CSV table of C-alpha atoms in Angstrom, one decimal:
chain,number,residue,atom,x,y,z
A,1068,UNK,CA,61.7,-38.9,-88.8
A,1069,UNK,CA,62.1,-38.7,-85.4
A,1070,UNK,CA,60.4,-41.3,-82.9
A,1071,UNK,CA,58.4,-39.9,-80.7
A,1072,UNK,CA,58.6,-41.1,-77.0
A,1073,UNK,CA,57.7,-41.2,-73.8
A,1074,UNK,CA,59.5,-39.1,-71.2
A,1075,UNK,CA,59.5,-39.4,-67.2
A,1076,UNK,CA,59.4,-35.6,-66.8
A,1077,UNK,CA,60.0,-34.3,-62.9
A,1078,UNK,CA,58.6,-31.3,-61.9
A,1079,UNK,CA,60.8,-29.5,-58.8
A,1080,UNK,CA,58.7,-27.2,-56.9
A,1081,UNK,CA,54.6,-26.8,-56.5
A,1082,UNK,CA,53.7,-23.5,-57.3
A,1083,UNK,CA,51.4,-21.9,-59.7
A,1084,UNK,CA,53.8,-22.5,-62.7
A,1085,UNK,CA,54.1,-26.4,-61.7
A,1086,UNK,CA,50.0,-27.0,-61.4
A,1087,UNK,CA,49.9,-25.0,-65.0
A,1088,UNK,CA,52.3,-27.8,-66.1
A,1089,UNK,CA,50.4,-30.4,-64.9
A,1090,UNK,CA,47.6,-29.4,-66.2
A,1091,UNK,CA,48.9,-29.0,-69.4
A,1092,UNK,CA,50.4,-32.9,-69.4
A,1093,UNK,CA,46.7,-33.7,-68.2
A,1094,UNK,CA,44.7,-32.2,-71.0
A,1095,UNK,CA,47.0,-34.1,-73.5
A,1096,UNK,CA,46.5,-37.3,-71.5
A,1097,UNK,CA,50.4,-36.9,-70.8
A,1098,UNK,CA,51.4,-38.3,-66.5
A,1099,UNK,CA,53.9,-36.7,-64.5
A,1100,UNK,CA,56.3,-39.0,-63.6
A,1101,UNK,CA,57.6,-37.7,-60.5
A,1102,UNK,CA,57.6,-34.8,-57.9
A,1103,UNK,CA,59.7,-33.2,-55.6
A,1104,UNK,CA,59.3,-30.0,-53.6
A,1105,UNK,CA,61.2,-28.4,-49.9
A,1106,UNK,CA,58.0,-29.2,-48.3
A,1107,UNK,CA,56.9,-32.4,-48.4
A,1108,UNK,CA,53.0,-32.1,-48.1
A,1109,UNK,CA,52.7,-29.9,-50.6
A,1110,UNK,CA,54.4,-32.4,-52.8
A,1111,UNK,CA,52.2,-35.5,-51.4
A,1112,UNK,CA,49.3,-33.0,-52.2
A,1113,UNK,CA,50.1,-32.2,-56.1
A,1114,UNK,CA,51.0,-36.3,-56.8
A,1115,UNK,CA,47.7,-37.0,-55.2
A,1116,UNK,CA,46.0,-34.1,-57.5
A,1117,UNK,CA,47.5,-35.2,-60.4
A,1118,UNK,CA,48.1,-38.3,-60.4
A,1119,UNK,CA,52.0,-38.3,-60.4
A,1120,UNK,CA,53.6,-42.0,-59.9
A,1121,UNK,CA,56.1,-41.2,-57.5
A,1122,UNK,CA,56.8,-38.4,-54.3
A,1123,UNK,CA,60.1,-38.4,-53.0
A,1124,UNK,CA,60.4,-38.6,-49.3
A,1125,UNK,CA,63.6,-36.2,-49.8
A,1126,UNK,CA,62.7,-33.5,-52.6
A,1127,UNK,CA,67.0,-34.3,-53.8
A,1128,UNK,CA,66.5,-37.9,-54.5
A,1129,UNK,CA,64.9,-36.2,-57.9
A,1130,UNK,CA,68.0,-36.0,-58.8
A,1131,UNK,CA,69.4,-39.2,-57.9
A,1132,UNK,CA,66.2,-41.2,-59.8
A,1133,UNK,CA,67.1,-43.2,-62.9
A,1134,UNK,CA,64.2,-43.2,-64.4
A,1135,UNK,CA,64.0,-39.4,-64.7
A,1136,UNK,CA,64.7,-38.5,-67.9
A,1137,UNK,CA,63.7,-34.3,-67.9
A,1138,UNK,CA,63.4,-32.3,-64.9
A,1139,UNK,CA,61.0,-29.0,-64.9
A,1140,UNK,CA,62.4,-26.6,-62.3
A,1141,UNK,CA,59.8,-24.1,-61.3
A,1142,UNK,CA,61.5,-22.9,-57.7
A,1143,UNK,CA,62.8,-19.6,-57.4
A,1144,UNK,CA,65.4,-17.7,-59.6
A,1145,UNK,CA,67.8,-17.4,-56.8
A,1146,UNK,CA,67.5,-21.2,-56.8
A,1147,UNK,CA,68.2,-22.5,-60.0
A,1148,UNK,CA,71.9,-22.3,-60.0
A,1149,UNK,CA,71.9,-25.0,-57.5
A,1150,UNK,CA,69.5,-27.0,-58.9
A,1151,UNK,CA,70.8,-27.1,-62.1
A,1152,UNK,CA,74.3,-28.3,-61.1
A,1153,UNK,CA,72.4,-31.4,-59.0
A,1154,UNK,CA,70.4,-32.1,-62.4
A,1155,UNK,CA,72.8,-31.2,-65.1
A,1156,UNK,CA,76.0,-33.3,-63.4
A,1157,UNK,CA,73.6,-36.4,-62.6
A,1158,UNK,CA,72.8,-36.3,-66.9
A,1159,UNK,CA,69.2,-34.8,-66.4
A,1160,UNK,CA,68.1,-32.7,-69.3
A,1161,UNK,CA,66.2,-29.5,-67.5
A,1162,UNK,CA,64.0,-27.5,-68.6
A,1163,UNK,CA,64.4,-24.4,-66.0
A,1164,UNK,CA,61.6,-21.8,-65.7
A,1165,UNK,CA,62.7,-17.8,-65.7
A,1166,UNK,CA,64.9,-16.2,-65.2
A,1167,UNK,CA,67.1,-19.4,-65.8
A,1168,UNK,CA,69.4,-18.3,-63.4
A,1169,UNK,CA,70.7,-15.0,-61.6
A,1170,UNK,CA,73.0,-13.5,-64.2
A,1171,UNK,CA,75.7,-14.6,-67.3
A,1172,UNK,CA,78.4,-16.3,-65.1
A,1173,UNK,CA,75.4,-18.7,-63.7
A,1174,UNK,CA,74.4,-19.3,-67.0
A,1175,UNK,CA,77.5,-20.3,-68.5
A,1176,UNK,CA,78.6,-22.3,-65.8
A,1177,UNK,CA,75.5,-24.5,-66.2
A,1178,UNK,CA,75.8,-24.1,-69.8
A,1179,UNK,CA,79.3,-25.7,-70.0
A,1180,UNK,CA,78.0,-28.4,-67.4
A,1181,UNK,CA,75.6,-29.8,-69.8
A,1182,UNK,CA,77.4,-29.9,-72.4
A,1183,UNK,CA,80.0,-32.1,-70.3
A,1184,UNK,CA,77.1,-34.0,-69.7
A,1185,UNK,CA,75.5,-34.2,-73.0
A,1186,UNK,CA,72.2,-33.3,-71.9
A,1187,UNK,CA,69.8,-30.3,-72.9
A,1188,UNK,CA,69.5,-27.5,-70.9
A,1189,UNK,CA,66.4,-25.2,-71.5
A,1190,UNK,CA,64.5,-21.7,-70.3
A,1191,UNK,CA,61.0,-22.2,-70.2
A,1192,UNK,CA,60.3,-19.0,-72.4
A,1193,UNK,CA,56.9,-19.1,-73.1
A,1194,UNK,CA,57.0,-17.0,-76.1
A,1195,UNK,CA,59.7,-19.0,-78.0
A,1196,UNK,CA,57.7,-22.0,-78.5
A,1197,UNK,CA,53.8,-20.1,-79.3
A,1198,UNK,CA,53.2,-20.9,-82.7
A,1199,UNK,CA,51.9,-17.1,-83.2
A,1200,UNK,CA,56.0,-16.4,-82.9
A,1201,UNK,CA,56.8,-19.4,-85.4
A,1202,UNK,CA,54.7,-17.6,-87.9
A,1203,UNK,CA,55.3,-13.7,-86.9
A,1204,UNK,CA,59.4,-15.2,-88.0
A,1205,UNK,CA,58.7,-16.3,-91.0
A,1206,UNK,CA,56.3,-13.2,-91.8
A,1207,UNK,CA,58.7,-10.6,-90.8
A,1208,UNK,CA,61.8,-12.0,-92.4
A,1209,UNK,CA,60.1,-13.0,-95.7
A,1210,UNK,CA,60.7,-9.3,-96.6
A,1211,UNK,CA,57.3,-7.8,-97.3
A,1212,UNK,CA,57.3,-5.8,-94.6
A,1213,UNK,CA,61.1,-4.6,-95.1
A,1214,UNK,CA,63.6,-4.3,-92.1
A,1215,UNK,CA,63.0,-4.1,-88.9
A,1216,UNK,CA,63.6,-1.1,-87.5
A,1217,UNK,CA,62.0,0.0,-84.2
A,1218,UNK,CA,61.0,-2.2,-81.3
A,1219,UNK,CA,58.6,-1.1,-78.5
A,1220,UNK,CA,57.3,-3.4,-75.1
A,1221,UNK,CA,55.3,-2.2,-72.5
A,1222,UNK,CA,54.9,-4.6,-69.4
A,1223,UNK,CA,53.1,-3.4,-66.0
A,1224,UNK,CA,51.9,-5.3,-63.5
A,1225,UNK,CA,50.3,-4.0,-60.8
A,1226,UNK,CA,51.6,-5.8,-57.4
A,1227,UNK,CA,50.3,-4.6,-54.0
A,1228,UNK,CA,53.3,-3.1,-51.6
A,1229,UNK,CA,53.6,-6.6,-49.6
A,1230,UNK,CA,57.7,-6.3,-49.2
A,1231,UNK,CA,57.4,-9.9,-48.5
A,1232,UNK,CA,56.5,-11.3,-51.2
A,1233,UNK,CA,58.6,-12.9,-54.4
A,1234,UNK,CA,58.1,-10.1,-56.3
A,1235,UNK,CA,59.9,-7.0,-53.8
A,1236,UNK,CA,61.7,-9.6,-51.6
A,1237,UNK,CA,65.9,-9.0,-52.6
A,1238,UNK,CA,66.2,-13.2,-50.7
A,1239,UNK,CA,64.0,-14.3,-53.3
A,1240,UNK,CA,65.5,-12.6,-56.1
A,1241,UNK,CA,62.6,-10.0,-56.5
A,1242,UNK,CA,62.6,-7.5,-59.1
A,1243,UNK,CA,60.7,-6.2,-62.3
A,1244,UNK,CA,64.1,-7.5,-64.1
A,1245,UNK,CA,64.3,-11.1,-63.8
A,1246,UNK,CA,60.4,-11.4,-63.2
A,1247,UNK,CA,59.4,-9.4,-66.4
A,1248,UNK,CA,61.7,-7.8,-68.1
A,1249,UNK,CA,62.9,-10.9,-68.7
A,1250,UNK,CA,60.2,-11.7,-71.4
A,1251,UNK,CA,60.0,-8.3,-72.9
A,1252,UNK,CA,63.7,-9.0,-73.8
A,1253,UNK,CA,62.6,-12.4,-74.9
A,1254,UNK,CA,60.1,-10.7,-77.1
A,1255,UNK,CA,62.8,-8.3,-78.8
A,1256,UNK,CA,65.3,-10.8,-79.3
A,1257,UNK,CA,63.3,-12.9,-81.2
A,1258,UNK,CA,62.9,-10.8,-83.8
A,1259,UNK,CA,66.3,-8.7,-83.7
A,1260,UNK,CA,69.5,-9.8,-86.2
A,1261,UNK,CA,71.8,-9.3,-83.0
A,1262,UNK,CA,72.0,-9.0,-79.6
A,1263,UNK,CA,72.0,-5.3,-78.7
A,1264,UNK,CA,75.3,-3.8,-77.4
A,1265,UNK,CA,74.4,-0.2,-77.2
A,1266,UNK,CA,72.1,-0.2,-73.6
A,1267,UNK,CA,71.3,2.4,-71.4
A,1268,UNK,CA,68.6,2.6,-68.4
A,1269,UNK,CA,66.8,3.9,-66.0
A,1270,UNK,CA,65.2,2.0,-62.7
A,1271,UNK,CA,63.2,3.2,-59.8
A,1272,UNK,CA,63.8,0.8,-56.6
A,1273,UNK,CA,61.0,-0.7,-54.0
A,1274,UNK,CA,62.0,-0.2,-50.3
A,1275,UNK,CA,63.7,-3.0,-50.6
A,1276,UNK,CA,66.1,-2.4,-52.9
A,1277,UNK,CA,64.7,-4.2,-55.8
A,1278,UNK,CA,64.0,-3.1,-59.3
A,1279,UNK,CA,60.5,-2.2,-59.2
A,1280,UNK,CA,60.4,0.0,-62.6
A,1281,UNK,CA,62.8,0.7,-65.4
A,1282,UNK,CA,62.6,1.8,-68.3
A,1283,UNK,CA,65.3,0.4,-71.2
A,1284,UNK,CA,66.9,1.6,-74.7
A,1285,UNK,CA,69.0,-0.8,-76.9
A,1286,UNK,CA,70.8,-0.4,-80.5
A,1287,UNK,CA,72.4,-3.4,-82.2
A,1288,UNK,CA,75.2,-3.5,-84.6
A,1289,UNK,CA,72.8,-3.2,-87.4
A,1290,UNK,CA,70.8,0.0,-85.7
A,1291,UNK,CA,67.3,-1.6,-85.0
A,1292,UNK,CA,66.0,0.5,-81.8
A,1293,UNK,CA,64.7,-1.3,-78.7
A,1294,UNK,CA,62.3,0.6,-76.1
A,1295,UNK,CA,61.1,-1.1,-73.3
A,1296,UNK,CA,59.6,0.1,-69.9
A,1297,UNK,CA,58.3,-2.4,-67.4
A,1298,UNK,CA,57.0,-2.1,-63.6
A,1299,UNK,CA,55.8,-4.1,-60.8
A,1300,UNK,CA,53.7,-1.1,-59.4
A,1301,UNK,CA,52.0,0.3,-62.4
A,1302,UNK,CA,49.6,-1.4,-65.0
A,1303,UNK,CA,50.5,-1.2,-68.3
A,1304,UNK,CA,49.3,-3.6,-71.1
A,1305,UNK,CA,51.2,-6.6,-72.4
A,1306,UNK,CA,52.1,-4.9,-75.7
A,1307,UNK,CA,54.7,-5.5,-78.1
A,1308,UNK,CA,55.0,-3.7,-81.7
A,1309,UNK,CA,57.7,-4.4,-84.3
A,1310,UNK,CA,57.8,-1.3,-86.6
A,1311,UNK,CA,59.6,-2.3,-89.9
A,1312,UNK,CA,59.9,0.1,-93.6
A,1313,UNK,CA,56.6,-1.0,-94.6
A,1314,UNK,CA,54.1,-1.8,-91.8
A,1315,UNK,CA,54.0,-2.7,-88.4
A,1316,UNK,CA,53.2,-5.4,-86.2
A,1317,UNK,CA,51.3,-5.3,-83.1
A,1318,UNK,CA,50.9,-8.1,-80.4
A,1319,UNK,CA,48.8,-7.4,-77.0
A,1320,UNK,CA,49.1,-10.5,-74.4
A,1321,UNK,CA,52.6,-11.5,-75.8
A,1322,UNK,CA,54.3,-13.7,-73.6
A,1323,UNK,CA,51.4,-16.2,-74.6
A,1324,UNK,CA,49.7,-14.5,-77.6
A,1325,UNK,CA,47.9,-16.1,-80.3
A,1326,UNK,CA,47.3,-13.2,-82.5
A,1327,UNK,CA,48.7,-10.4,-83.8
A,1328,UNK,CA,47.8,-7.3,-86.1
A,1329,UNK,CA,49.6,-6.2,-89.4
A,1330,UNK,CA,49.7,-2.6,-90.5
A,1331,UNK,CA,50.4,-1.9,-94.0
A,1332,UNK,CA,51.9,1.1,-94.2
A,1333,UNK,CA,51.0,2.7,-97.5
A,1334,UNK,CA,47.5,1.4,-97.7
A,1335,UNK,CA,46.4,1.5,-94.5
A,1336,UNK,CA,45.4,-2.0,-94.6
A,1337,UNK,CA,45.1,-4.4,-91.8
A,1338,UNK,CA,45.6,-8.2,-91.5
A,1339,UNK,CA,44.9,-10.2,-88.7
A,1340,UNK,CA,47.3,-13.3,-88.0
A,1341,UNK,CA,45.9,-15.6,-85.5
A,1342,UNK,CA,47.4,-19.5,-84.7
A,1343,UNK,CA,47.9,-21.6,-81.6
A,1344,UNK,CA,46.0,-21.3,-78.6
A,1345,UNK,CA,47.4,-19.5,-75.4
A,1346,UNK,CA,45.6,-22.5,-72.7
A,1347,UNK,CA,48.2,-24.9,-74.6
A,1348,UNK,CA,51.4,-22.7,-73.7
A,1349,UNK,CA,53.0,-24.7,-71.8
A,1350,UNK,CA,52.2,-27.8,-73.6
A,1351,UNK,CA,53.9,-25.8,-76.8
A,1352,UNK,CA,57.0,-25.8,-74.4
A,1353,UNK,CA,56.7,-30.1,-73.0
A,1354,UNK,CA,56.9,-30.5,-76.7
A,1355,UNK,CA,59.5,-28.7,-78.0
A,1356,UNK,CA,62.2,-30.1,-75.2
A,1357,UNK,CA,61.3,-33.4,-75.9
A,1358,UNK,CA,61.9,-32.6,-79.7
A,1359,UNK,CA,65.1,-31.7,-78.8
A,1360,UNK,CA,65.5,-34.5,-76.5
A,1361,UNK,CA,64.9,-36.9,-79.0
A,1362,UNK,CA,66.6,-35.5,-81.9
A,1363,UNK,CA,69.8,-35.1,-79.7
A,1364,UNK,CA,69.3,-39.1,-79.1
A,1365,UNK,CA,69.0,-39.7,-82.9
A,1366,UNK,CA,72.3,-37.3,-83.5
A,1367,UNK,CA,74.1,-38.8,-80.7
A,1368,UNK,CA,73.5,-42.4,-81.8
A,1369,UNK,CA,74.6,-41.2,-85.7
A,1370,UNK,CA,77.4,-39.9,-84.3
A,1371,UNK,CA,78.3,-42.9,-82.3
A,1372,UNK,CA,77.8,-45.6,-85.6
A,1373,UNK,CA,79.4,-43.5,-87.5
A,1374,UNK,CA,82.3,-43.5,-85.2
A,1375,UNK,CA,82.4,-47.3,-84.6
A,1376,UNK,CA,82.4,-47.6,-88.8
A,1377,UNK,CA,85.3,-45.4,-88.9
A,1378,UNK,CA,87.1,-47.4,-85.9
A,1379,UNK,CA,88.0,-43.9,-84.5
A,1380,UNK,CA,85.8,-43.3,-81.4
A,1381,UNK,CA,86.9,-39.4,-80.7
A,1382,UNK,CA,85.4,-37.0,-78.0
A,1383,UNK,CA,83.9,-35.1,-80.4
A,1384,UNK,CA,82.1,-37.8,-81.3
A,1385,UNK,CA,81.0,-39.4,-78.0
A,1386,UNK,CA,80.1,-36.2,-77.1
A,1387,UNK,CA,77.9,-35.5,-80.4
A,1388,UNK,CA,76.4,-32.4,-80.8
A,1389,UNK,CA,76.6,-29.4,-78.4
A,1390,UNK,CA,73.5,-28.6,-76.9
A,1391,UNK,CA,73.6,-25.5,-78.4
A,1392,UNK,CA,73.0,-27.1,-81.8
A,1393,UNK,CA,69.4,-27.1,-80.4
A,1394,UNK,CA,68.7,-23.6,-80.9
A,1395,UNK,CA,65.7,-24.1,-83.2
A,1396,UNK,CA,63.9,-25.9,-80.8
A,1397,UNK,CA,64.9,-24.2,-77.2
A,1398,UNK,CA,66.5,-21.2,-78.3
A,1399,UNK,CA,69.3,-21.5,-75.5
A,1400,UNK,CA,71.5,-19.0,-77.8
A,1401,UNK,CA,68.8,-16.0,-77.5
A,1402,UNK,CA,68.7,-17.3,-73.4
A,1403,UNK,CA,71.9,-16.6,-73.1
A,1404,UNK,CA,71.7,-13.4,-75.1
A,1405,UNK,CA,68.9,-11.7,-72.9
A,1406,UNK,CA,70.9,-13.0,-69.9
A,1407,UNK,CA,73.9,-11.2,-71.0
A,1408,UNK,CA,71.8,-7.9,-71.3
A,1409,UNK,CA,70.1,-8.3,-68.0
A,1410,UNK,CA,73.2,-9.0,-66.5
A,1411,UNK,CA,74.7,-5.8,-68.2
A,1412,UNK,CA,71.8,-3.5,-67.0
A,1413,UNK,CA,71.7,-4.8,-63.2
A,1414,UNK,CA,75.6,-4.3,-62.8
A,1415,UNK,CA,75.1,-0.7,-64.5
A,1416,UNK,CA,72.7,0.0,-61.9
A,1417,UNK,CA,74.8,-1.6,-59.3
A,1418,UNK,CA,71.7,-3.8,-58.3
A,1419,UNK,CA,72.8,-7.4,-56.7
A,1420,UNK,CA,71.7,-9.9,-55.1
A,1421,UNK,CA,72.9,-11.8,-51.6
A,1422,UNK,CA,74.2,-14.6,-53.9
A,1423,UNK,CA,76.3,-12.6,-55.9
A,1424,UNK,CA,78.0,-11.2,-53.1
A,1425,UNK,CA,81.2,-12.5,-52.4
């Protein structure tokens, strides 16, 4: 059994995301060790809010703390990449809101990183971690409903024409990809055997030459379908259905959804599967990283005993497990498989942005 313990988490950034996390830690009676953000009142203001211990004077001496032991980045995408290679060489596990980072080659840049570091490195996928999606795996691959064969996400959100903000501005890494589409490829790899090969698209820009709509169609090796249309400038419901041999399975709210709706092909019948809670979301998140956390401490020290026994202290077994051993508790292996796709579509639309100009 694994110990539970006590982390200093450190939240980068103050935005919307960051108060939900705080928030969360609050509820569970949980303190934010310390924070850091560009502008420094806004940090003084969210420690005084929440109580955090400690405000950095200089939002990079997060990185340079000791007694960190996780930092939440919640800045923007186009961000991260330089974030994480602060965090991840200085032996901070992260936990990095979406889009992790801008496209594949960030991505396995960081990913290589920490695991030169031995630390974890983590997307902050809602979805992953909701125990509605726990259940919905075990359901769908127990084999009553047969295979899964058809895949369909809608996602609109409608977002006035203000070119300046996050969502249409191209220096903030605006888009409907990275912002949403994002967790409607989330949704479909999560229950998909592989990561789909077959893609092709469509996208409609904004003025300023961000995705504002596309629409998506996928195929795997194993010929389950994927159709997925999102937009930034057109409300559509949160809607997810898995259509397998013998029923189908419909989820409205997903990325934080906390029921969903069986169809039963033949009879008609409906069942309603409802667990978890959506207001603890992020909380389901705080505890899966430190799981992981803590079970790579427990694997790392096994690995370490077992090497002093055997008098042959390798690299491998310094090293210990790589964090992508963690999958069942982060998932990093379906991060980097969404990345991949989104990475695949954007250069097939010949969409980029200023940081992956060269």
């Amino acid at each position: 059994m694994i110990e539970k313990k006590n982390y200093n988490w450190a939240v980068l950034g103050c935005g919307v995301i960051a108060n939900e996390f705080a928030e969360a830690m609050k509820k569970h009676n949980n303190k934010i060790y310390a924070i850091g953000n560009r502008t420094h009142e806004k940090a003084v203001a969210y420690g005084k809010k929440y109580d955090v211990e400690k405000v950095y004077d200089d939002y990079k001496d997060i990185f340079e703390d000791d007694e960190v032991d996780i930092i939440y980045i919640t800045t923007p995408h186009n961000t991260h990449i330089q974030f994480l290679r602060e965090a991840l060489s200085r032996g901070k596990h992260v936990l990095c809101e979406k889009s992790i980072t801008l496209n594949s080659d960030e991505l396995e840049e960081a990913i290589t990183l920490a695991n030169d570091k031995n630390v974890i490195l983590a997307e902050a996928m809602t979805l992953y971690h909701m125990p509605l999606y726990k259940k919905l795996d075990e359901i769908v691959n127990g084999g009553d409903l047969g295979d899964v064969n058809v895949i369909t996400i809608n996602f609109g959100s409608y977002k006035e024409y203000d070119m300046n903000n996050r969502f249409f501005n191209r220096n903030l890494a605006g888009g409907a990809m990275l912002d949403i589409g994002v967790y409607a490829l989330s949704f479909a790899r999560w229950f998909l055997k592989s990561n789909p090969k077959k893609i092709v698209s469509q996208v409609k820009y904004a003025s300023t030459k961000v995705d504002e709509q596309a629409t998506i169609l996928m195929m795997n090796e194993e010929q389950q379908m994927v159709s997925i249309a999102i937009s930034l400038h057109s409300k559509q419901p949160k809607r997810g259905m898995i259509s397998c041999d013998k029923g189908y399975v419909e989820i409205m709210e997903y990325p934080r959804a906390m029921q969903a709706v069986i169809t039963y092909t033949e009879t008609g019948e409906k069942e309603i599967v409802q667990i978890g809670d959506m207001q603890d979301a992020l909380w389901y998140e705080i505890e899966d990283m430190e799981k992981a956390v803590a079970e790579k401490a427990v694997t790392d020290k096994a690995a370490m005993d077992k090497a002093v026994t055997d008098k042959e202290v390798t690299e491998k077994a310094v090293v210990g497990k790589s964090i992508t051993d963690k999958e069942s508790y982060m998932h990093l292996d379906y991060t980097k498989d969404v990345m991949e796709v989104m990475t695949h579509i954007r250069k097939d639309w010949g969409m980029n942005y200023p940081e992956e100009i060269s």
